[in-house]
Tab-separated table of C-alpha atoms in Angstrom:
chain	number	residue	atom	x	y	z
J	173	UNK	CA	38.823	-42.375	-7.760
J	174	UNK	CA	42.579	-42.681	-8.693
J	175	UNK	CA	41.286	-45.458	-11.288
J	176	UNK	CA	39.639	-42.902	-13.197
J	177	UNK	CA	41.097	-40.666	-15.838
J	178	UNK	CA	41.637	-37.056	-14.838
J	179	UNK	CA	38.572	-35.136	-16.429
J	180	UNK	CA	39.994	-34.038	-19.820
J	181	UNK	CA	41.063	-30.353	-20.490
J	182	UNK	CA	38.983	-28.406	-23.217
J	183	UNK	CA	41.694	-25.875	-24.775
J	184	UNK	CA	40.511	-22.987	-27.375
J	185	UNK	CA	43.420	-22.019	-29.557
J	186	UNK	CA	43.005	-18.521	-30.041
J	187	UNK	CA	39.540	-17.755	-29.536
J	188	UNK	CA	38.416	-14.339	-30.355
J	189	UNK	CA	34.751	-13.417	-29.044
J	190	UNK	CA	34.335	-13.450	-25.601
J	191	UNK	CA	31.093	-14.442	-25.672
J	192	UNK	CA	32.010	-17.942	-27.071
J	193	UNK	CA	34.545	-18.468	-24.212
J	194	UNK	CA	31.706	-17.918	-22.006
J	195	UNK	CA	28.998	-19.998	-24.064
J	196	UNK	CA	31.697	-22.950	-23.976
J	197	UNK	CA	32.277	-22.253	-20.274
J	198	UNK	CA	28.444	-22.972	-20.049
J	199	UNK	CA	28.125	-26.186	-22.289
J	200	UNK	CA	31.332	-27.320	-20.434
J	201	UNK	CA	29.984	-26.745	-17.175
J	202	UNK	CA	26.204	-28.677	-18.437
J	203	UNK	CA	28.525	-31.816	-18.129
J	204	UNK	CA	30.230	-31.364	-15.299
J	205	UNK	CA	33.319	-29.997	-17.071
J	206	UNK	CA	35.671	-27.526	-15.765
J	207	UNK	CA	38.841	-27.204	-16.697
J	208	UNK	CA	39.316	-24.460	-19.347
J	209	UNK	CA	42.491	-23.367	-20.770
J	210	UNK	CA	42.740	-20.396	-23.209
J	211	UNK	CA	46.085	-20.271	-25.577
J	212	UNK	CA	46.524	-16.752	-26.784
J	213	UNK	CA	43.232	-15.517	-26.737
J	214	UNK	CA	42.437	-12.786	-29.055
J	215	UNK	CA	41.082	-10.248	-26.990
J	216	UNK	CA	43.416	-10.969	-23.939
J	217	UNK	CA	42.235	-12.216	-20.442
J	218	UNK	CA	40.021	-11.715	-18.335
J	219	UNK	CA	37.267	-10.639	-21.378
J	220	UNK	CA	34.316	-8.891	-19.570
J	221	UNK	CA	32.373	-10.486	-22.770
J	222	UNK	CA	32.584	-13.971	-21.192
J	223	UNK	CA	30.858	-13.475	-17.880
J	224	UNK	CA	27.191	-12.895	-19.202
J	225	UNK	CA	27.604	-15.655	-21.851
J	226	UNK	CA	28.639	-18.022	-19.345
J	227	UNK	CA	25.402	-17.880	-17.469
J	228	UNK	CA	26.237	-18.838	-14.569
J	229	UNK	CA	29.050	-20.952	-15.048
J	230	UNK	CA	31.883	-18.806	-13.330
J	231	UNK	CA	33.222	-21.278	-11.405
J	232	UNK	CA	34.854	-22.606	-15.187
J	233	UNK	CA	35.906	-19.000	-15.925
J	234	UNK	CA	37.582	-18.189	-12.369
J	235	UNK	CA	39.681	-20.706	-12.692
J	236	UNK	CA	40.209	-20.693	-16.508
J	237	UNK	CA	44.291	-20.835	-17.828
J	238	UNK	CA	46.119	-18.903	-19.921
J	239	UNK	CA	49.081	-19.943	-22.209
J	240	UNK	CA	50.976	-18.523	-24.737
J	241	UNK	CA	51.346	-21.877	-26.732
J	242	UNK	CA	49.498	-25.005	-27.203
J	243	UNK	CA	52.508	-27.188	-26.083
J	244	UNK	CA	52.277	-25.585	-22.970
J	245	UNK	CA	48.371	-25.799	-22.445
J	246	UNK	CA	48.700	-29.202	-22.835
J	247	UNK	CA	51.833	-30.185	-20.811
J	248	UNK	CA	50.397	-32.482	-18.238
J	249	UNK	CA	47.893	-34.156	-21.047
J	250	UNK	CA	49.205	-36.835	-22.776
J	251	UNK	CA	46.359	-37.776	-24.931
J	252	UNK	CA	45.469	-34.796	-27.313
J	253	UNK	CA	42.550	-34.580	-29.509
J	254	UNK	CA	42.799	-31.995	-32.315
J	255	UNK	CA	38.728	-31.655	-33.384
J	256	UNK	CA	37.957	-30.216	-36.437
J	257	UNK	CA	35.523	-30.117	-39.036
J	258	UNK	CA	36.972	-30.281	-42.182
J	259	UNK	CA	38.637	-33.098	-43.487
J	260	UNK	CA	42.916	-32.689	-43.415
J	261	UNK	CA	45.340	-34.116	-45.699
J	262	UNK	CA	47.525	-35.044	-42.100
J	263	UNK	CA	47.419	-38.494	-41.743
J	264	UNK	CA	46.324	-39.501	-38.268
J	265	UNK	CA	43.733	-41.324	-36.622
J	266	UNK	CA	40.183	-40.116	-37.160
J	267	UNK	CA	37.253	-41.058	-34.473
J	268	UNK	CA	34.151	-39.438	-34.258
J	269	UNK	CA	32.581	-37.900	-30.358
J	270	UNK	CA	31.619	-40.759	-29.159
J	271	UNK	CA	34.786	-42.932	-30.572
J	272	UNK	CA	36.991	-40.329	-28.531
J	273	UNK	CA	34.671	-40.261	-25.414
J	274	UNK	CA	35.425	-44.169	-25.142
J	275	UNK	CA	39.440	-43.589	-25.919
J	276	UNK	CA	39.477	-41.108	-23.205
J	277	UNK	CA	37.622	-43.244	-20.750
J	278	UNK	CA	39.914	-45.998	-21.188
J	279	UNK	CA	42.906	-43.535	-20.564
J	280	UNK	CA	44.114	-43.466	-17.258
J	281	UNK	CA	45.927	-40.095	-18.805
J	282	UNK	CA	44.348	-36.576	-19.152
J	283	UNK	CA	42.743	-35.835	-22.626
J	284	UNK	CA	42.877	-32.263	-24.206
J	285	UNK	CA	40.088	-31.617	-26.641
J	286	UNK	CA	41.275	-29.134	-28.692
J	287	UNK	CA	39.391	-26.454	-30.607
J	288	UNK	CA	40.753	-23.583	-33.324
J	289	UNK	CA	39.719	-20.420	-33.546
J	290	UNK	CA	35.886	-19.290	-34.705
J	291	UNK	CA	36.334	-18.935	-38.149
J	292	UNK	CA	39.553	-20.564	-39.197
J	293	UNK	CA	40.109	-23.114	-36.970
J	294	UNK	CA	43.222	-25.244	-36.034
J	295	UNK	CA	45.990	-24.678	-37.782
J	296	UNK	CA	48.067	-27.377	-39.178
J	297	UNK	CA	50.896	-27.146	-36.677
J	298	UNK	CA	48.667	-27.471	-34.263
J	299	UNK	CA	46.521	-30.533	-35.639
J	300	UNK	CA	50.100	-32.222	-36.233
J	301	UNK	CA	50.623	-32.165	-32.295
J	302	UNK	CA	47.747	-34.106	-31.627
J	303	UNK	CA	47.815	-37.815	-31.573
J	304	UNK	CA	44.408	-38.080	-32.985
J	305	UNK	CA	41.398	-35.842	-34.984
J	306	UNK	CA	37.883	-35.788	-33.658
J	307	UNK	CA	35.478	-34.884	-36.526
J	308	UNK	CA	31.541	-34.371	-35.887
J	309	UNK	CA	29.770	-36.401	-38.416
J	310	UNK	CA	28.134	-32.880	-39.469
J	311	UNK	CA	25.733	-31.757	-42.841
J	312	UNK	CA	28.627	-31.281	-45.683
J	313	UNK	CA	26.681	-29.125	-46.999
J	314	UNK	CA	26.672	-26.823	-43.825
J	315	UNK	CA	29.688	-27.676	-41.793
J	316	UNK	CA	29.544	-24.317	-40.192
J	317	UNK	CA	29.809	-25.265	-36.305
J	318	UNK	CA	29.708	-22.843	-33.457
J	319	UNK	CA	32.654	-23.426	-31.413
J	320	UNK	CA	30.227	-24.150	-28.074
J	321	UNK	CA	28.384	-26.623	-30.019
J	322	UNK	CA	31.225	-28.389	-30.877
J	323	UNK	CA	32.407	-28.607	-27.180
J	324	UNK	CA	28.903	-29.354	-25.788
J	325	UNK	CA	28.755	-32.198	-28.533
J	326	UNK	CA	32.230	-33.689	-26.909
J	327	UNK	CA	31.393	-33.162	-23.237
J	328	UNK	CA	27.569	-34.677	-23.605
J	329	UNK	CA	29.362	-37.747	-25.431
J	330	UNK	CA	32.162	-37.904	-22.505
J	331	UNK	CA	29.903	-37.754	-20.004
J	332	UNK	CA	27.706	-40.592	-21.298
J	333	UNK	CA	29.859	-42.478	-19.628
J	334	UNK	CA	31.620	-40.674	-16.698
J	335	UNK	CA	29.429	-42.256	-14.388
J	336	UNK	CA	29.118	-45.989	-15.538
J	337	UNK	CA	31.863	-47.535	-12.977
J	338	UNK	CA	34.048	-49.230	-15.578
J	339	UNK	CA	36.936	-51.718	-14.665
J	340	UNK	CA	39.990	-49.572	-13.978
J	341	UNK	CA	42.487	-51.233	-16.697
J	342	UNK	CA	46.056	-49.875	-15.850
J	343	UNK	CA	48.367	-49.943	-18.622
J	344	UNK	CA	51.787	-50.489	-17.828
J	345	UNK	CA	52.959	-47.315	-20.106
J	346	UNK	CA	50.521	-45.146	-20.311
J	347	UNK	CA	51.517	-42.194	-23.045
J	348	UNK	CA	53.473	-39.537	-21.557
J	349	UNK	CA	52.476	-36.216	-21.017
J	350	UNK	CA	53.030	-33.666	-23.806
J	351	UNK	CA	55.949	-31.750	-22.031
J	352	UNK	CA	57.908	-34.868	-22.674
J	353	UNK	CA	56.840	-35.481	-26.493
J	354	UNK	CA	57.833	-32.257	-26.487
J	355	UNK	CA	60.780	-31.721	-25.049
J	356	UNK	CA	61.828	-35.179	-26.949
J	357	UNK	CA	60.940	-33.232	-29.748
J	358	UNK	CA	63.168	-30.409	-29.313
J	359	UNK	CA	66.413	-32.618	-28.385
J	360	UNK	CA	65.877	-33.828	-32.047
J	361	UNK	CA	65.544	-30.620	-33.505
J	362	UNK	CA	68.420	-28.697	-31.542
J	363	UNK	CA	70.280	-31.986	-32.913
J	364	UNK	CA	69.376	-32.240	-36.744
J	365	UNK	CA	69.741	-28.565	-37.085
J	366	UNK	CA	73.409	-28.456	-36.654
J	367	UNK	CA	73.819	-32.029	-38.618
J	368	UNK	CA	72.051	-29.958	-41.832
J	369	UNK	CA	68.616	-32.048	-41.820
J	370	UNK	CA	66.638	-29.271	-42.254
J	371	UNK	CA	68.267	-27.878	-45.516
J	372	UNK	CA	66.796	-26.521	-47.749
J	373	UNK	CA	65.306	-23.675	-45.684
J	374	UNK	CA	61.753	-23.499	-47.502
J	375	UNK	CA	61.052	-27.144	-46.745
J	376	UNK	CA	62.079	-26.307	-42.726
J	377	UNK	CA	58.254	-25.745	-41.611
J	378	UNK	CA	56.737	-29.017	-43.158
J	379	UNK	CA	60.291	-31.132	-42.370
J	380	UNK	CA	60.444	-30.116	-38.848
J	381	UNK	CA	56.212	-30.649	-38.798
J	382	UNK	CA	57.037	-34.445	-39.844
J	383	UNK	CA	59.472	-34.773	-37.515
J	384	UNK	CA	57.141	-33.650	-34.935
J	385	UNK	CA	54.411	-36.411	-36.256
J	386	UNK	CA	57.112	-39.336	-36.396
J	387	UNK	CA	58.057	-38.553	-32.654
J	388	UNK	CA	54.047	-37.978	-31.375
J	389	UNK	CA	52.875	-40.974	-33.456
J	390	UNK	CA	53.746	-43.912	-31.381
J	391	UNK	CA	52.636	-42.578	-28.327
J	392	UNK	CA	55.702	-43.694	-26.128
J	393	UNK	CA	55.286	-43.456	-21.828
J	394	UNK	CA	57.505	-41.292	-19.792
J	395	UNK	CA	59.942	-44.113	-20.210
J	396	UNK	CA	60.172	-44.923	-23.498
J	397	UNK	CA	60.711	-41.449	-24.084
J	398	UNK	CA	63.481	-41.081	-21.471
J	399	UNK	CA	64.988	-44.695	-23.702
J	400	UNK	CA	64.728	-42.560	-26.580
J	401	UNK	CA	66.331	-39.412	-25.300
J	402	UNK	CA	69.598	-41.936	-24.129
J	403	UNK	CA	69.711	-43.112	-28.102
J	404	UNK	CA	70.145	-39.951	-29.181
J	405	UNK	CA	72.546	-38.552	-26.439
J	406	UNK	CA	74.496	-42.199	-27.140
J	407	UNK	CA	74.535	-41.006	-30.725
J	408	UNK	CA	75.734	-37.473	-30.156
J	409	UNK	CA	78.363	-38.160	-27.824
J	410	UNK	CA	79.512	-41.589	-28.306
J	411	UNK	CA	82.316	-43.046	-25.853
J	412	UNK	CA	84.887	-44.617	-26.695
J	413	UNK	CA	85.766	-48.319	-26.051
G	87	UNK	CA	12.849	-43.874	-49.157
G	88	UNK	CA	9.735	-44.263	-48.519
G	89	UNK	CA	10.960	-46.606	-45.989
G	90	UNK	CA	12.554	-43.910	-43.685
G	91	UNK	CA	10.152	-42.179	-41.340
G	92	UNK	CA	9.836	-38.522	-42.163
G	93	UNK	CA	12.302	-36.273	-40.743
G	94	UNK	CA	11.505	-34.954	-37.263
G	95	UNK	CA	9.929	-31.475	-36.989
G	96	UNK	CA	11.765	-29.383	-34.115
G	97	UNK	CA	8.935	-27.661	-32.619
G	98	UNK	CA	9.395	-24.238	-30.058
G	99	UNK	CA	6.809	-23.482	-28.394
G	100	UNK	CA	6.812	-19.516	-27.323
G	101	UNK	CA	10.274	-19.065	-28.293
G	102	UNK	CA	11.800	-15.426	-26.777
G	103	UNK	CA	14.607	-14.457	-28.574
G	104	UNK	CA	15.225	-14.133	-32.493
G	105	UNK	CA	18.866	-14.544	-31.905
G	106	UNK	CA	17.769	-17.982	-30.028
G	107	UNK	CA	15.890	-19.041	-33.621
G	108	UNK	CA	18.369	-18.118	-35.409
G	109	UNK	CA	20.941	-20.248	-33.405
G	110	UNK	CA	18.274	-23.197	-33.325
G	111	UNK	CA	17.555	-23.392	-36.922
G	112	UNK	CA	21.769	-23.527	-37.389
G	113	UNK	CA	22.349	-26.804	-34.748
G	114	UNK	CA	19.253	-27.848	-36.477
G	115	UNK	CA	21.030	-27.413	-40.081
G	116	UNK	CA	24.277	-29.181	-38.679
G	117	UNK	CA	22.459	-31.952	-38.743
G	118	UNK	CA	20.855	-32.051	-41.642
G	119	UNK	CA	17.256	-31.331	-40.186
G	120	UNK	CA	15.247	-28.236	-41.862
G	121	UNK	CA	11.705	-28.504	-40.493
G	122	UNK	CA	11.637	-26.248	-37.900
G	123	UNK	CA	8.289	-25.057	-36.505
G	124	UNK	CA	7.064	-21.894	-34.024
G	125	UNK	CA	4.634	-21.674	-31.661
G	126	UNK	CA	2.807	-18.063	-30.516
G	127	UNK	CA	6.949	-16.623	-30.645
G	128	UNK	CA	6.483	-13.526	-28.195
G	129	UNK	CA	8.052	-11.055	-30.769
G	130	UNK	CA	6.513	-11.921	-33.577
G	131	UNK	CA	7.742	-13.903	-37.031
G	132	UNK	CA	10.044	-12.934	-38.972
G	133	UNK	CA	12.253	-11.826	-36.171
G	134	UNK	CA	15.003	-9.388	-37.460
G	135	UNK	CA	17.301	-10.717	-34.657
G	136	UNK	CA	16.912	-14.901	-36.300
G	137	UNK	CA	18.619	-14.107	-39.591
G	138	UNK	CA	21.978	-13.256	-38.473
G	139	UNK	CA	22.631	-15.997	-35.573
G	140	UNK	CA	21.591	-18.400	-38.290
G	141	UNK	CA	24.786	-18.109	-39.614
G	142	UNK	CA	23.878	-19.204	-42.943
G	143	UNK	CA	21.204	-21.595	-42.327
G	144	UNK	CA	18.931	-19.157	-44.132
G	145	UNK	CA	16.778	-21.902	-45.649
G	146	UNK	CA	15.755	-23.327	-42.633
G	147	UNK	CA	13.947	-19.999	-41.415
G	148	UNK	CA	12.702	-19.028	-44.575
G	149	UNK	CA	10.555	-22.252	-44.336
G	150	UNK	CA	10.140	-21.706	-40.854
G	151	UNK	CA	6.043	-22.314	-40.026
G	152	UNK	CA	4.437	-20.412	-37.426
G	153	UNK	CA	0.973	-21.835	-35.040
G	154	UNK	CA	-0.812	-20.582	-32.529
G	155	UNK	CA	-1.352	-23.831	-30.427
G	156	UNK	CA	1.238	-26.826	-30.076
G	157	UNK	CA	-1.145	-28.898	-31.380
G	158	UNK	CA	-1.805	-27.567	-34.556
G	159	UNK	CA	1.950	-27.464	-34.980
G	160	UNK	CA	1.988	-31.060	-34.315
G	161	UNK	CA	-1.051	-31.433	-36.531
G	162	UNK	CA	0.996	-34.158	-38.668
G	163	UNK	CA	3.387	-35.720	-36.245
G	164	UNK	CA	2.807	-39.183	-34.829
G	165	UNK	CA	5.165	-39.256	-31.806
G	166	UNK	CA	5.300	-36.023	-29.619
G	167	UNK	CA	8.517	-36.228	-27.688
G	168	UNK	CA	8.793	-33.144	-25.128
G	169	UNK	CA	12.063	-32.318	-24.208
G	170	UNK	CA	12.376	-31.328	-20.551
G	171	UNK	CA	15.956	-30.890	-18.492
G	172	UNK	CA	13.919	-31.243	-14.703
G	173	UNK	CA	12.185	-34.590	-13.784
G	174	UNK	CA	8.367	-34.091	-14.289
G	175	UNK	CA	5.785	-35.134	-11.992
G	176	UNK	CA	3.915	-36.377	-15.040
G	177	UNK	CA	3.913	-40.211	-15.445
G	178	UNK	CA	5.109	-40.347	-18.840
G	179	UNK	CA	7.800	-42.588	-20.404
G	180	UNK	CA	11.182	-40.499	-20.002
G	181	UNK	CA	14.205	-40.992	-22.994
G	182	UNK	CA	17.461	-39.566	-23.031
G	183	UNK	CA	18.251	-38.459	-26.243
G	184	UNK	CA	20.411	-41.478	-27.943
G	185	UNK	CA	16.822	-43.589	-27.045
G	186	UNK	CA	14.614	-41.105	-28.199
G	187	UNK	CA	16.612	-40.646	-31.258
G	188	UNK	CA	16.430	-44.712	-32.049
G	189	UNK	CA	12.465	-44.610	-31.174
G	190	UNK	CA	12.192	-41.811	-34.278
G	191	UNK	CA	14.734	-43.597	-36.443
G	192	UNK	CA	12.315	-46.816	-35.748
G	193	UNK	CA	8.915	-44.832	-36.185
G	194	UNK	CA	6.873	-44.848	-39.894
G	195	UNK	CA	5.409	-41.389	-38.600
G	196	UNK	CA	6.780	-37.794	-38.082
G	197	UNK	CA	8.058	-36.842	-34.782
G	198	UNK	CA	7.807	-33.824	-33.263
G	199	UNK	CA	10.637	-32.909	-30.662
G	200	UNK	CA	9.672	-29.965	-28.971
G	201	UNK	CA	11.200	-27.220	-26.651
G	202	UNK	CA	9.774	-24.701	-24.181
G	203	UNK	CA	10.679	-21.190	-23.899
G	204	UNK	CA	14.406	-20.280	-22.858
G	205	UNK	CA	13.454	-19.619	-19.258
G	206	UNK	CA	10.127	-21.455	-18.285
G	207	UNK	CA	10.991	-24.474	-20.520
G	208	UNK	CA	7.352	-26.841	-21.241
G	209	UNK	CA	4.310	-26.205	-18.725
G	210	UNK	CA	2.673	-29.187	-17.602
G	211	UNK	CA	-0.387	-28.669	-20.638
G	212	UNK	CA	2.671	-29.298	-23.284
G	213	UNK	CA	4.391	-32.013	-22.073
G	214	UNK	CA	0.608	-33.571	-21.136
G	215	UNK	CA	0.499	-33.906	-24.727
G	216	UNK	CA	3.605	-35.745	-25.318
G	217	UNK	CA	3.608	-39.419	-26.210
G	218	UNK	CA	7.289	-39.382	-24.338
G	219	UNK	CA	10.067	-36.921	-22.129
G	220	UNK	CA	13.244	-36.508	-23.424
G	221	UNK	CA	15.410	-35.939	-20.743
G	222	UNK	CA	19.131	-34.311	-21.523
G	223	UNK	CA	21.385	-36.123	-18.298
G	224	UNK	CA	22.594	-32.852	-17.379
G	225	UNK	CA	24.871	-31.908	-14.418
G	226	UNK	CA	22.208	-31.334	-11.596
G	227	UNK	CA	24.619	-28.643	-10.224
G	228	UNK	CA	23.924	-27.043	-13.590
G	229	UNK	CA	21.281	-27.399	-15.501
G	230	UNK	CA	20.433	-24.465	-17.435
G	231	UNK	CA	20.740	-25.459	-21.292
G	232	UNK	CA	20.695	-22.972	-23.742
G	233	UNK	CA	17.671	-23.660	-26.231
G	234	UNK	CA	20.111	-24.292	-29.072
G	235	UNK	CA	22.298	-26.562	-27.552
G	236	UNK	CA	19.153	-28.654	-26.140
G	237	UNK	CA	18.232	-28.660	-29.723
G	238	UNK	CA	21.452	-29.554	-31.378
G	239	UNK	CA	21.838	-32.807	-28.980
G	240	UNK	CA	19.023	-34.145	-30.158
G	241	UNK	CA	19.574	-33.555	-33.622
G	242	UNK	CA	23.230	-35.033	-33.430
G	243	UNK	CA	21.957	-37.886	-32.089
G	244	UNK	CA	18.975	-38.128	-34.829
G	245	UNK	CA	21.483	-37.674	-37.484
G	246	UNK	CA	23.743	-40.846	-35.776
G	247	UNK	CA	21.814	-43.477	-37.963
G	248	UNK	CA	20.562	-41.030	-40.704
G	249	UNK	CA	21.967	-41.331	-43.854
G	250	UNK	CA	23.837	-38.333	-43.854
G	251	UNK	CA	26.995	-38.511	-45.799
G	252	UNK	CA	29.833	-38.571	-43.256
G	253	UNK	CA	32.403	-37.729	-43.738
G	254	UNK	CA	34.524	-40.736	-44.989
G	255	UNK	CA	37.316	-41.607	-42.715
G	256	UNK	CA	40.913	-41.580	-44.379
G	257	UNK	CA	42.595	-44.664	-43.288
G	258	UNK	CA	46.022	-43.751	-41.474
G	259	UNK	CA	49.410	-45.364	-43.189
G	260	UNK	CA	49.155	-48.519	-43.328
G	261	UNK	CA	52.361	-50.201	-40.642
G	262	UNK	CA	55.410	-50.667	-42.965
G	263	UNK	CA	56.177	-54.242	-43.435
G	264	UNK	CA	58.103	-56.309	-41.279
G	265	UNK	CA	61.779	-56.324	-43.171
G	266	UNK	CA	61.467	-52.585	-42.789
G	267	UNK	CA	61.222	-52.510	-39.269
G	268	UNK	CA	63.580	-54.735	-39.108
G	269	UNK	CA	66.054	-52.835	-40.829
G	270	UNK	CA	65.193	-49.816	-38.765
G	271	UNK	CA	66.068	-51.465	-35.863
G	272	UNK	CA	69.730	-52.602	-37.322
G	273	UNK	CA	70.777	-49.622	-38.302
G	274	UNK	CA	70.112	-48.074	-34.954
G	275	UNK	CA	71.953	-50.796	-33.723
G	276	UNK	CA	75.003	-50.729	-35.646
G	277	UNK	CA	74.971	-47.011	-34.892
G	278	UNK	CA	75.288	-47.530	-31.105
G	279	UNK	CA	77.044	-50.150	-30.883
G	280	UNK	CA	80.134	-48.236	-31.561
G	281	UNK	CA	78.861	-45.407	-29.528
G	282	UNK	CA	78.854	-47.597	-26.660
G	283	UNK	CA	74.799	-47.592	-25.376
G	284	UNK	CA	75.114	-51.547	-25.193
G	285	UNK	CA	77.782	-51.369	-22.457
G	286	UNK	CA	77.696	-53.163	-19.680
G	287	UNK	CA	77.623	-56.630	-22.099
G	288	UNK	CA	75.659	-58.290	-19.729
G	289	UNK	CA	73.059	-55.765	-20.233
G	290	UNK	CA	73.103	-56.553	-23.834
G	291	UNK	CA	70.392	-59.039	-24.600
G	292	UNK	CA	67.591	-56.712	-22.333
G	293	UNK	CA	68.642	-53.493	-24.201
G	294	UNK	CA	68.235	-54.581	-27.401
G	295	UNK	CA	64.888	-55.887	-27.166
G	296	UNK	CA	63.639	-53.388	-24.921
G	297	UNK	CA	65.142	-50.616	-28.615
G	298	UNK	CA	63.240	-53.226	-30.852
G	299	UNK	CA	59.978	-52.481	-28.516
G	300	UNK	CA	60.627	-48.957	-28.722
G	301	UNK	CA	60.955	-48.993	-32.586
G	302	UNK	CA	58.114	-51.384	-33.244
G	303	UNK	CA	55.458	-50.062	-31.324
G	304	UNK	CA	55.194	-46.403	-33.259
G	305	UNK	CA	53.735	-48.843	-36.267
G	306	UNK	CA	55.422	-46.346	-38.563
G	307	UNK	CA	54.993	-46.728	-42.223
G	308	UNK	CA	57.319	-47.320	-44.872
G	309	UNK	CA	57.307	-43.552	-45.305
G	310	UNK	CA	58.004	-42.639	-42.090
G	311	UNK	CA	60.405	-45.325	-41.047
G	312	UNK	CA	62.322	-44.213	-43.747
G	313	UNK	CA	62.099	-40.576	-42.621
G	314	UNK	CA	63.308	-41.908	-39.361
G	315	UNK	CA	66.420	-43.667	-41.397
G	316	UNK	CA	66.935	-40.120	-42.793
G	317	UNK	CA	66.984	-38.730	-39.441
G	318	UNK	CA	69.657	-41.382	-38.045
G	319	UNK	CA	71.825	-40.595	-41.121
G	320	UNK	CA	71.856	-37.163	-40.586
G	321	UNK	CA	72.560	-37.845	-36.828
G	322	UNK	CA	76.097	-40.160	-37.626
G	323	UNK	CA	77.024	-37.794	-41.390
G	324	UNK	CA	76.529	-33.728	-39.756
G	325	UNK	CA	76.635	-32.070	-42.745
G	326	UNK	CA	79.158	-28.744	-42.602
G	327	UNK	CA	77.268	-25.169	-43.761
């Protein structure tokens, strides 16, 4: 079983009803999904809305997460998924459900799907964290997705394949998981602020977003990322010879 | 056109809930499918309760038909496919949905999918009449799909080879070209080798190729390698505020 990739994490970035938590607990649960984590859910946690909707699936809900950011929903994935519906002018990888069900197959990390809030969805801080966008193939015309439909449409196309025994292909660096990117991330930023990179305040959001992109793009392991951490503590504190 | 078969009517046989209409015709309208047809619905048609889970897809129930047999709601479908989540007894040919969804792509006549009530699901007199089963592979642990999601799996997979217009995918940056990369990985170079990272000397050769891995495999851009050039800068010239 070790030669399998975890079963990926489905996390709802600030849901508000409820009832969908509970109606994605349910399509989650149809495929054999169960682990559920909530970032800053509208209505706080438990929601007494969920239980009914869930019909039956309370094993998801009992042990369903709570976080107060995405970074630290997804700290131990290191393959994140941001779906979404729309198009977005970010410029990242774009596969459709059953493009991402193979990627996360062949992972031998965890996967987070990701999913925005009912009517607004992810924002795009959040879709810059993720190292690739899932978009359902859906009616332009009426693009208007129920968030449990969108999960159900990710976990039927995951579990296509969840029981085909494929050949276990270990990478030698697998990606590493998000606490790293993001604490990789950080050491950057607590270093450019100081140095003036993020001057002129009003560009701040969208410079420090890019930054964020560069460093999540190339999808370094655990060691890579440690490699890159020594540059930049060489850089700050060179020695002298 | 005339070349496609017809779209595929979505057929509910003694539907219970508006609300579950009114979600049905929606997944249905994700997908680009609008023929949706009821039979003998136990409260009646229109159902007050349709109109506001359909979310929009308005069009779909206003040309909504009602019958008050399944087979004069099939009365002009070719290929009967009865959608079931539990094995049958009845020795019929059984699809899961990405097969039965390439049998209706390669069929001249209408098919009829069609769904049983939310709790009961087909009796044995519907899916007698069915040329096929459609079988969702469910979690057997689990197996209680809600009528819209049963609906919208088919209808995503339908929609797979129809020629709805997907949405086109954006291709990511192109990699920057070689002299760029190179240049990248000088200038982080000359930055540390005064700062002392290549020290001990006989460590020399491995570090440096295992920094030119590390700076090569992002496949940055041109754009971003020079935002990455711009980050190094600001690293070795701190501004003063």
């Amino acid at each position: 079983m070790n030669d399998h990739p975890p079963q990926p994490a489905i996390i709802l970035v600030r849901p508000q009803l409820g009832e969908n938590i509970g109606t994605v607990a349910r399509a989650m649960l149809n495929f054999g999904l169960t682990d559920l984590r909530l970032v800053n859910p509208r209505d706080g946690w438990p929601n007494p809305d969920a239980g009914p909707a869930a019909a039956g699936a309370d094993l998801v809900l009992a042990q369903t997460q709570v976080f107060a950011t995405l970074a630290e929903a997804a700290h131990d994935c290191g393959q994140l998924l941001a779906t979404t519906v729309r198009r977005r002018d970010i410029v990242k990888p774009v596969l459709d459900p059953a493009e991402a069900a193979s990627q996360v197959r062949a992972s031998t990390v965890r996967t987070a799907y990701i999913f925005g809030a009912e009517r607004s969805g992810l924002d795009t801080d959040d879709v810059a964290m993720a190292h690739a966008i899932v978009t359902v193939p859906i009616n332009p015309e009426f693009p208007s997705l129920n968030l449990a439909q969108a999960v159900i449409l990710m976990a039927y196309e995951w579990s296509k394949g969840s029981t085909l025994a494929s050949p276990a292909i270990k990478p030698i660096d697998a990606p590493a998981p998000q606490q790293d990117v993001d604490a990789l991330v950080q050491a950057f930023d607590a270093a450019l602020e100081p140095a003036g990179y993020f001057h002129p305040p009003h560009r701040n959001a969208v410079t420090r977003r890019s930054l964020r992109m560069l460093l999540t793009k190339p999808g370094w392991s655990a060691k890579e990322i440690s490699m890159m951490r020594g540059v930049l503590t060489a850089l700050l504190n060179p020695r002298q010879r």
